[in-house]
């Protein structure tokens, strides 16, 4: 058992690393949502001036990374590592961004849990003495994800109520050894969970058990219950995943999440006006809300302690067509202003 | 779809959870969807009839002859609306009313062609154009073969 591990799946950095800067960029549709004033850039076109949706996603991720570096007055040369992942095949947005950033690069994949996975690994690298500065980023794009996972963008069909909307956007955070900002005090690494969900349009339900398992593990390992945090957010469970998580937290651990628990996919959109059905999904859901909205709220002092539980569905169209269940994962990172 | 018969059955926890999900997640509004599909499907049929009559009267065709150009016109309209980015917005409400007629077939082909244009003529448009409509063609041909076989054996 590692010296920094507490409990079964939680690690406590000795000298909690700091997120010294964070940036979030979003597409035009996300820019109409309630957090429009918290984003660093809102694109007016989902093509972002590029010639394909994949190139647009890469442009967004690069923009988020450079904005994040600029805010901290740093250059790519100052960075020790760049950790990034996305949901396109072979995580191309991340690799092609890394090609331009020219920072030693680890590609990571946790589907939509990549934001917390990146933060957790960055915190380990920094606290372990392997790095002073780590840039962690992730992105997703509605149109590039739709064409890979579902249908062509112009294909017409009626949507079911539990369908979620893939968020267009990107987020990046700069994790450093010292500085001003929220510190990563605990990280809980999740286990892959399979609760028998097969419907690739109902990912919230597929991921909710993983989110609850990681949260319950986190509460048990750290001894801090849900009330310790000002806000607990999951990544992209959506409307039904959120309700399922609240129910399961009671039945699996006896924890009451009803007071301070929200979901990034629900927060990002005005669900009454914007037609996103059950809410947003994708890597950018948790990344843009955390690095845009929550980061600023933490810096302003309105929030002191936030638990980010980013959730990912680890399926592909191939596994679904072959009849496999959809496994889910969730990683938790606690961000505290100390 | 080919399902692996050797796959494990659901565990007790999985079963309990999938039941919980089934209870919580609302079913699609089937009645509303059916009514909208009926209305839009009917509308498509009326437009098709309109074109059939136009061709019949202006070009002096029989009803049977006028069918082909009328279908082609409907395909063209479906394709055009897809290209203009309107089709998917209407289909969100119309559902099967727009998808089941030939307009839906046109949409599935044109939307795929548009989507994969960036991958070039050969590996994009050429090979991906029928990514959705391919099954319709395959099973359409297979069904036609068996129907033809039955017709040949029993009718003649």
Coordinates of C-alpha atoms in Angstrom, one line a residue:
Chain A
X1 CA 0.0 0.0 0.0
X2 CA 1.4 3.4 -1.1
X3 CA 2.3 5.9 1.6
X4 CA -0.2 8.4 0.2
X5 CA -3.1 6.1 0.0
X6 CA -5.9 6.3 2.5
X7 CA -8.6 3.8 2.7
X8 CA -9.2 1.6 -0.4
X9 CA -9.2 3.8 -3.4
X10 CA -8.4 7.3 -2.2
X11 CA -5.0 9.1 -2.3
X12 CA -4.1 12.2 -0.3
X13 CA -1.3 14.3 -1.8
X14 CA 1.2 15.2 0.9
X15 CA 1.5 18.8 -0.5
X16 CA -1.8 19.3 -2.3
X17 CA -1.1 20.6 -5.8
X18 CA -2.8 23.8 -7.0
X19 CA -4.8 24.5 -10.1
X20 CA -3.2 27.8 -10.8
X21 CA -5.2 28.5 -13.9
X22 CA -8.1 27.0 -15.9
X23 CA -9.8 27.8 -19.2
X24 CA -13.0 26.7 -20.9
X25 CA -14.2 27.3 -24.4
X26 CA -17.6 26.3 -25.8
X27 CA -19.6 26.1 -29.0
X28 CA -22.4 28.5 -29.9
X29 CA -25.2 26.4 -28.4
X30 CA -23.5 26.0 -25.0
X31 CA -22.8 29.7 -25.2
X32 CA -26.5 30.4 -24.9
X33 CA -26.7 28.5 -21.6
X34 CA -26.7 30.0 -18.1
X35 CA -22.9 29.9 -17.8
X36 CA -22.2 32.1 -20.8
X37 CA -20.4 34.7 -18.8
X38 CA -18.0 32.1 -17.3
X39 CA -16.4 30.8 -20.5
X40 CA -13.2 32.2 -21.9
X41 CA -14.4 32.0 -25.5
X42 CA -17.7 31.2 -27.2
X43 CA -17.4 30.1 -30.8
X44 CA -19.9 31.5 -33.2
X45 CA -19.8 28.5 -35.4
X46 CA -19.4 24.8 -34.5
X47 CA -16.8 24.5 -37.3
X48 CA -14.6 27.0 -35.4
X49 CA -13.2 28.2 -38.7
X50 CA -11.8 24.7 -39.6
X51 CA -12.8 22.4 -42.4
X52 CA -14.0 19.4 -40.4
X53 CA -15.7 18.8 -37.1
X54 CA -12.6 16.9 -35.9
X55 CA -10.3 19.8 -36.7
X56 CA -12.8 22.1 -35.0
X57 CA -12.6 20.0 -31.8
X58 CA -8.8 20.1 -31.9
X59 CA -8.9 23.9 -32.4
X60 CA -11.1 24.2 -29.3
X61 CA -8.8 22.1 -27.2
X62 CA -5.7 24.0 -28.3
X63 CA -7.5 27.3 -27.7
X64 CA -8.4 26.1 -24.1
X65 CA -4.8 25.0 -23.5
X66 CA -3.2 28.3 -24.7
X67 CA -5.8 30.4 -22.9
X68 CA -5.0 28.4 -19.7
X69 CA -1.3 29.0 -20.2
X70 CA -1.7 32.7 -21.0
X71 CA -3.7 33.3 -17.8
X72 CA -0.9 31.9 -15.7
X73 CA 1.8 33.7 -17.8
X74 CA 3.4 30.4 -18.8
X75 CA 4.5 29.0 -22.1
X76 CA 4.4 25.4 -23.3
X77 CA 8.1 25.1 -22.6
X78 CA 7.5 25.6 -18.9
X79 CA 5.2 22.5 -18.8
X80 CA 6.6 19.2 -17.7
X81 CA 3.7 17.1 -19.0
X82 CA 0.5 17.5 -21.1
X83 CA -2.2 15.0 -20.2
X84 CA -5.2 15.0 -22.5
X85 CA -8.0 12.7 -23.7
X86 CA -11.2 12.9 -25.7
X87 CA -13.9 10.6 -27.0
X88 CA -13.0 10.4 -30.6
X89 CA -11.4 7.2 -31.9
X90 CA -7.7 7.0 -30.9
X91 CA -8.1 10.3 -29.0
X92 CA -7.1 12.2 -32.1
X93 CA -8.1 15.7 -30.8
X94 CA -5.6 15.3 -27.9
X95 CA -2.8 13.8 -29.9
X96 CA -3.0 16.4 -32.6
X97 CA -3.1 19.2 -30.0
X98 CA -0.1 17.7 -28.3
X99 CA 1.7 17.8 -31.7
X100 CA 1.3 21.6 -31.7
X101 CA 1.9 22.2 -28.0
X102 CA 5.2 20.3 -28.1
X103 CA 5.0 19.3 -24.4
X104 CA 5.9 15.7 -23.3
X105 CA 2.5 14.0 -23.7
X106 CA 0.5 11.3 -22.1
X107 CA -2.7 10.4 -23.9
X108 CA -5.4 9.3 -21.5
X109 CA -8.8 7.8 -22.0
X110 CA -11.6 7.7 -19.5
X111 CA -14.4 8.7 -21.9
X112 CA -16.3 11.5 -20.3
X113 CA -14.5 11.0 -17.0
X114 CA -11.2 12.3 -18.6
X115 CA -11.3 15.7 -16.9
X116 CA -11.1 14.2 -13.4
X117 CA -8.7 11.5 -14.6
X118 CA -6.4 14.2 -16.0
X119 CA -6.6 16.2 -12.7
X120 CA -5.9 13.1 -10.6
X121 CA -2.9 12.0 -12.7
X122 CA -1.6 15.6 -12.8
X123 CA -1.9 15.8 -9.0
X124 CA 0.1 12.6 -8.7
X125 CA 2.8 13.7 -11.0
X126 CA 3.2 17.0 -9.2
X127 CA 3.0 15.7 -5.7
X128 CA 5.2 12.8 -6.6
X129 CA 8.0 15.2 -7.6
X130 CA 7.9 14.3 -11.2
X131 CA 6.7 17.6 -12.4
X132 CA 6.2 21.3 -11.4
X133 CA 3.7 22.1 -14.0
X134 CA 1.2 19.8 -15.7
X135 CA -1.3 20.9 -18.2
X136 CA -4.5 18.7 -18.3
X137 CA -7.1 19.1 -21.0
X138 CA -10.0 17.4 -22.6
X139 CA -12.6 18.1 -25.3
X140 CA -15.7 16.9 -27.0
X141 CA -17.7 18.1 -30.0
X142 CA -21.3 17.4 -30.7
X143 CA -21.0 16.8 -34.4
X144 CA -17.8 14.7 -34.3
X145 CA -19.2 12.5 -31.5
X146 CA -22.6 12.1 -33.2
X147 CA -21.0 10.8 -36.4
X148 CA -18.8 8.4 -34.6
X149 CA -21.2 7.1 -32.0
X150 CA -24.6 7.6 -33.6
X151 CA -25.9 9.1 -36.9
X152 CA -24.8 11.7 -39.4
X153 CA -25.7 15.1 -38.1
X154 CA -28.4 15.8 -40.7
X155 CA -30.1 12.4 -40.3
X156 CA -33.7 12.9 -39.2
X157 CA -35.2 10.8 -36.4
X158 CA -37.3 11.5 -33.3
X159 CA -35.3 11.6 -30.1
X160 CA -36.2 9.6 -27.0
X161 CA -36.6 11.5 -23.7
X162 CA -33.5 10.0 -22.1
X163 CA -31.1 11.0 -24.9
X164 CA -28.4 13.4 -24.0
X165 CA -26.7 16.1 -26.0
X166 CA -22.9 15.9 -26.5
X167 CA -21.3 19.2 -25.4
X168 CA -19.2 21.1 -27.8
X169 CA -16.3 22.6 -26.1
X170 CA -12.9 22.1 -24.4
X171 CA -11.3 22.7 -21.0
X172 CA -7.8 22.8 -19.7
X173 CA -6.3 23.2 -16.2
X174 CA -2.8 24.0 -15.1
X175 CA -1.8 22.0 -12.1
X176 CA 1.3 23.3 -10.3
X177 CA 3.2 22.7 -7.1
X178 CA 2.7 26.1 -5.6
X179 CA 0.5 29.1 -6.3
X180 CA -2.9 30.6 -5.8
X181 CA -6.0 28.6 -6.4
X182 CA -8.0 25.6 -5.5
X183 CA -5.9 22.6 -4.2
X184 CA -6.4 19.0 -5.1
X185 CA -6.7 17.5 -1.6
X186 CA -8.0 14.0 -2.3
X187 CA -8.4 11.9 -5.4
X188 CA -10.5 8.8 -5.5
X189 CA -9.9 6.5 -8.5
X190 CA -13.0 4.5 -9.6
X191 CA -13.4 0.9 -10.6
X192 CA -15.2 0.0 -13.8
X193 CA -18.8 -1.0 -13.0
X194 CA -21.3 -2.9 -15.1
X195 CA -24.9 -2.7 -14.1
X196 CA -26.4 -4.4 -17.1
X197 CA -27.4 -1.3 -19.2
X198 CA -27.3 -1.9 -22.9
X199 CA -29.0 1.2 -24.4
X200 CA -26.2 3.4 -25.8
X201 CA -28.7 6.3 -25.7
X202 CA -29.2 6.0 -22.0
X203 CA -25.6 6.6 -20.8
X204 CA -26.7 8.4 -17.7
X205 CA -28.2 5.2 -16.3
X206 CA -25.0 3.3 -17.4
X207 CA -22.7 5.7 -15.5
X208 CA -24.8 6.4 -12.4
X209 CA -23.7 3.2 -10.5
X210 CA -20.0 4.1 -11.1
X211 CA -20.5 7.6 -9.8
X212 CA -22.2 6.4 -6.7
X213 CA -19.6 3.7 -6.1
X214 CA -16.8 6.2 -6.4
X215 CA -18.6 8.8 -4.2
X216 CA -19.5 6.3 -1.5
X217 CA -15.9 5.0 -1.6
X218 CA -14.6 8.6 -1.3
X219 CA -16.8 9.4 1.7
X220 CA -15.8 6.2 3.4
X221 CA -12.1 6.5 2.7
X222 CA -11.8 10.2 3.7
X223 CA -14.3 10.2 6.5
X224 CA -15.8 13.3 5.0
X225 CA -19.5 12.9 4.2
X226 CA -21.4 14.7 1.5
X227 CA -22.1 17.6 3.9
X228 CA -18.3 18.4 4.0
X229 CA -18.6 19.8 0.5
X230 CA -20.3 23.0 -0.6
X231 CA -21.1 21.3 -3.9
X232 CA -20.8 17.8 -5.4
X233 CA -21.0 17.6 -9.1
X234 CA -21.0 14.5 -11.4
X235 CA -19.9 14.9 -15.0
X236 CA -22.7 14.0 -17.3
X237 CA -25.4 11.8 -15.8
X238 CA -28.2 14.0 -17.0
X239 CA -31.6 14.2 -15.6
X240 CA -32.3 10.5 -15.1
X241 CA -28.8 9.6 -14.1
X242 CA -28.9 12.3 -11.5
X243 CA -32.1 10.9 -9.9
X244 CA -30.7 7.4 -10.1
X245 CA -27.5 8.5 -8.3
X246 CA -29.5 10.2 -5.5
X247 CA -31.5 7.0 -5.0
X248 CA -28.5 4.7 -5.2
X249 CA -26.5 6.8 -2.7
X250 CA -29.2 6.2 -0.1
X251 CA -29.5 2.5 -0.8
X252 CA -25.8 1.7 -1.2
X253 CA -24.2 3.9 1.5
X254 CA -27.0 5.7 3.3
X255 CA -25.7 9.1 2.0
X256 CA -28.1 12.0 1.4
X257 CA -27.1 13.7 -1.8
X258 CA -30.3 15.7 -2.2
X259 CA -29.0 19.0 -0.8
X260 CA -25.7 19.8 -2.5
X261 CA -25.4 17.5 -5.5
X262 CA -25.7 18.6 -9.1
X263 CA -24.8 17.3 -12.5
X264 CA -22.6 19.3 -14.9
X265 CA -24.6 18.1 -17.9
X266 CA -27.7 19.6 -16.3
X267 CA -26.1 22.8 -15.1
X268 CA -24.6 23.7 -18.5
X269 CA -27.9 24.2 -20.3
X270 CA -31.1 25.9 -19.6
X271 CA -33.1 22.7 -19.9
X272 CA -36.4 24.5 -20.2
X273 CA -35.4 26.6 -23.2
X274 CA -32.7 24.5 -24.8
X275 CA -33.8 21.2 -26.4
X276 CA -31.2 18.9 -24.9
X277 CA -33.7 16.3 -23.6
X278 CA -32.0 14.7 -20.5
X279 CA -29.0 17.1 -20.4
X280 CA -25.5 17.4 -21.7
X281 CA -22.9 14.7 -22.0
X282 CA -19.3 14.3 -23.3
X283 CA -15.8 15.1 -21.9
X284 CA -16.5 18.8 -22.2
X285 CA -19.6 18.7 -19.9
X286 CA -17.6 18.3 -16.7
X287 CA -14.5 20.1 -18.1
X288 CA -16.3 23.3 -19.2
X289 CA -18.4 23.5 -16.1
X290 CA -15.5 22.8 -13.7
X291 CA -12.8 24.9 -15.5
X292 CA -15.2 27.7 -16.4
X293 CA -17.9 28.1 -13.8
X294 CA -16.7 26.2 -10.7
X295 CA -13.1 27.4 -10.9
X296 CA -14.2 31.0 -10.9
X297 CA -16.6 30.4 -8.1
X298 CA -13.8 28.8 -6.1
X299 CA -11.5 31.7 -6.8
X300 CA -14.2 34.2 -5.8
X301 CA -14.6 32.4 -2.5
X302 CA -18.3 31.6 -3.1
X303 CA -17.4 27.9 -3.0
X304 CA -14.8 26.5 -0.6
X305 CA -15.0 22.8 -1.2
X306 CA -16.1 21.1 -4.4
X307 CA -16.1 17.4 -5.2
X308 CA -15.8 16.7 -8.9
X309 CA -17.0 13.2 -9.8
X310 CA -16.5 12.9 -13.6
X311 CA -18.3 10.0 -15.1
X312 CA -17.5 8.0 -18.3
X313 CA -19.2 5.3 -20.3
X314 CA -16.6 2.9 -21.6
X315 CA -18.4 1.5 -24.6
X316 CA -17.9 1.8 -28.3
X317 CA -20.5 1.3 -31.1
X318 CA -18.8 -2.0 -31.8
X319 CA -19.2 -3.4 -28.2
X320 CA -22.9 -2.2 -28.3
X321 CA -23.7 -3.9 -31.6
X322 CA -22.0 -7.1 -30.4
X323 CA -24.5 -7.1 -27.5
X324 CA -22.2 -6.2 -24.6
X325 CA -23.4 -4.1 -21.6
X326 CA -22.1 -0.6 -21.2
X327 CA -19.5 -0.4 -18.4
X328 CA -19.1 2.9 -16.5
X329 CA -16.4 4.6 -14.5
X330 CA -16.1 7.6 -12.3
X331 CA -13.1 9.4 -10.8
X332 CA -13.5 11.9 -7.9
X333 CA -11.2 14.8 -7.2
X334 CA -11.8 17.2 -4.3
X335 CA -11.0 20.8 -4.9
X336 CA -10.6 22.9 -1.8
X337 CA -9.6 26.5 -1.2
X338 CA -7.1 26.2 1.7
Chain B
X1 CA -28.2 -8.2 -34.5
X2 CA -25.9 -11.0 -33.7
X3 CA -26.0 -11.6 -29.9
X4 CA -23.6 -13.8 -28.2
X5 CA -25.7 -16.7 -26.7
X6 CA -23.0 -17.6 -24.3
X7 CA -23.1 -14.3 -22.5
X8 CA -23.6 -14.2 -18.8
X9 CA -27.2 -13.6 -17.5
X10 CA -27.7 -10.5 -15.4
X11 CA -26.7 -10.8 -11.7
X12 CA -29.2 -9.9 -9.0
X13 CA -27.7 -6.4 -8.6
X14 CA -27.8 -5.8 -12.3
X15 CA -31.4 -7.0 -12.6
X16 CA -32.5 -4.9 -9.7
X17 CA -30.8 -1.8 -11.2
X18 CA -32.1 -2.3 -14.7
X19 CA -35.6 -2.6 -13.2
X20 CA -35.1 0.6 -11.3
X21 CA -33.9 2.3 -14.5
X22 CA -36.9 1.0 -16.4
X23 CA -39.3 2.5 -13.7
X24 CA -37.6 5.8 -13.6
X25 CA -36.8 6.6 -17.3
X26 CA -40.0 7.7 -19.0
X27 CA -41.2 5.9 -22.1
X28 CA -41.3 7.9 -25.3
X29 CA -44.7 9.6 -25.8
X30 CA -45.9 6.9 -28.1
X31 CA -49.4 8.3 -28.7
X32 CA -48.1 11.8 -29.5
X33 CA -45.4 10.3 -31.7
X34 CA -47.9 8.2 -33.6
X35 CA -50.3 11.1 -34.1
X36 CA -47.5 13.3 -35.4
X37 CA -46.2 10.5 -37.6
X38 CA -49.8 10.0 -39.0
X39 CA -50.2 13.7 -39.7
X40 CA -46.8 14.2 -41.3
X41 CA -47.0 10.9 -43.2
X42 CA -50.3 11.9 -44.5
X43 CA -49.0 15.3 -45.5
X44 CA -46.1 13.6 -47.4
X45 CA -48.6 11.4 -49.2
X46 CA -50.8 14.4 -50.1
X47 CA -47.8 16.2 -51.6
X48 CA -46.9 13.0 -53.5
X49 CA -50.4 12.7 -54.8
X50 CA -50.3 16.4 -55.8
X51 CA -47.1 15.7 -57.9
X52 CA -48.6 12.6 -59.4
X53 CA -51.7 14.6 -60.5
X54 CA -49.5 17.4 -61.9
X55 CA -47.5 15.0 -64.0
X56 CA -50.6 13.1 -65.0
X57 CA -52.5 16.2 -66.2
X58 CA -49.6 18.4 -67.6
X59 CA -47.7 15.6 -69.3
X60 CA -50.6 13.4 -70.3
X61 CA -49.3 10.4 -68.4
X62 CA -51.3 7.5 -67.0
X63 CA -51.4 7.2 -63.2
X64 CA -48.9 4.4 -63.3
X65 CA -46.5 6.4 -65.5
X66 CA -46.8 9.5 -63.3
X67 CA -45.8 7.6 -60.2
X68 CA -42.1 7.4 -61.1
X69 CA -41.4 11.2 -61.7
X70 CA -43.6 11.9 -58.6
X71 CA -41.4 9.6 -56.4
X72 CA -38.3 11.2 -57.9
X73 CA -39.6 14.6 -57.0
X74 CA -40.3 13.5 -53.4
X75 CA -36.7 12.1 -53.2
X76 CA -35.4 15.4 -54.5
X77 CA -37.4 17.4 -51.9
X78 CA -36.1 15.1 -49.1
X79 CA -32.6 15.4 -50.3
X80 CA -32.9 19.2 -50.7
X81 CA -34.3 19.7 -47.2
X82 CA -31.5 17.5 -45.8
X83 CA -28.9 19.7 -47.6
X84 CA -30.5 22.8 -46.3
X85 CA -30.4 21.4 -42.7
X86 CA -34.1 21.5 -42.2
X87 CA -35.0 17.8 -42.6
X88 CA -33.6 16.6 -39.2
X89 CA -35.4 19.5 -37.5
X90 CA -38.8 18.5 -39.0
X91 CA -38.1 14.8 -38.5
X92 CA -37.5 15.4 -34.8
X93 CA -41.3 16.0 -34.5
X94 CA -42.6 14.1 -37.5
X95 CA -40.6 10.9 -36.6
X96 CA -41.8 7.9 -38.7
X97 CA -44.1 10.1 -40.7
X98 CA -41.1 11.5 -42.5
X99 CA -38.6 8.6 -42.1
X100 CA -40.7 5.7 -43.5
X101 CA -41.7 7.3 -46.8
X102 CA -39.1 7.6 -49.6
X103 CA -38.2 11.0 -48.1
X104 CA -36.5 9.2 -45.2
X105 CA -34.5 7.1 -47.5
X106 CA -33.3 10.2 -49.4
X107 CA -32.4 11.8 -46.1
X108 CA -30.4 8.8 -44.9
X109 CA -28.4 8.7 -48.1
X110 CA -27.8 12.4 -48.4
X111 CA -27.0 13.0 -44.7
X112 CA -24.4 10.2 -44.9
X113 CA -22.9 11.6 -48.1
X114 CA -22.7 15.1 -46.5
X115 CA -21.2 13.8 -43.3
X116 CA -18.4 11.9 -44.9
X117 CA -17.6 14.4 -47.6
X118 CA -14.4 15.4 -45.7
X119 CA -13.0 11.9 -46.2
X120 CA -13.0 12.4 -49.9
X121 CA -14.9 11.0 -52.9
X122 CA -13.8 7.4 -52.7
X123 CA -13.4 6.6 -49.0
X124 CA -15.9 9.2 -47.9
X125 CA -19.0 9.7 -50.1
X126 CA -18.6 6.6 -52.2
X127 CA -18.2 4.1 -49.5
X128 CA -20.2 5.7 -46.6
X129 CA -23.2 7.0 -48.6
X130 CA -25.2 3.9 -47.9
X131 CA -24.0 3.4 -44.3
X132 CA -27.6 3.7 -43.1
X133 CA -29.6 2.9 -46.3
X134 CA -27.4 -0.2 -47.1
X135 CA -29.5 -2.4 -44.8
X136 CA -32.7 -1.2 -46.5
X137 CA -31.3 -2.1 -49.9
X138 CA -29.9 -5.4 -48.8
X139 CA -33.1 -6.6 -47.1
X140 CA -35.2 -5.0 -49.8
X141 CA -33.5 -7.1 -52.5
X142 CA -33.6 -10.2 -50.3
X143 CA -37.3 -9.7 -49.7
X144 CA -38.0 -9.0 -53.3
X145 CA -36.2 -12.2 -54.3
X146 CA -38.4 -14.4 -52.0
X147 CA -41.6 -12.6 -53.0
X148 CA -40.6 -13.1 -56.6
X149 CA -39.9 -16.8 -55.9
X150 CA -43.3 -17.3 -54.3
X151 CA -44.9 -15.4 -57.1
X152 CA -43.2 -17.6 -59.7
X153 CA -44.0 -20.9 -57.9
X154 CA -47.6 -20.3 -57.0
X155 CA -49.0 -17.7 -59.4
X156 CA -47.9 -19.1 -62.7

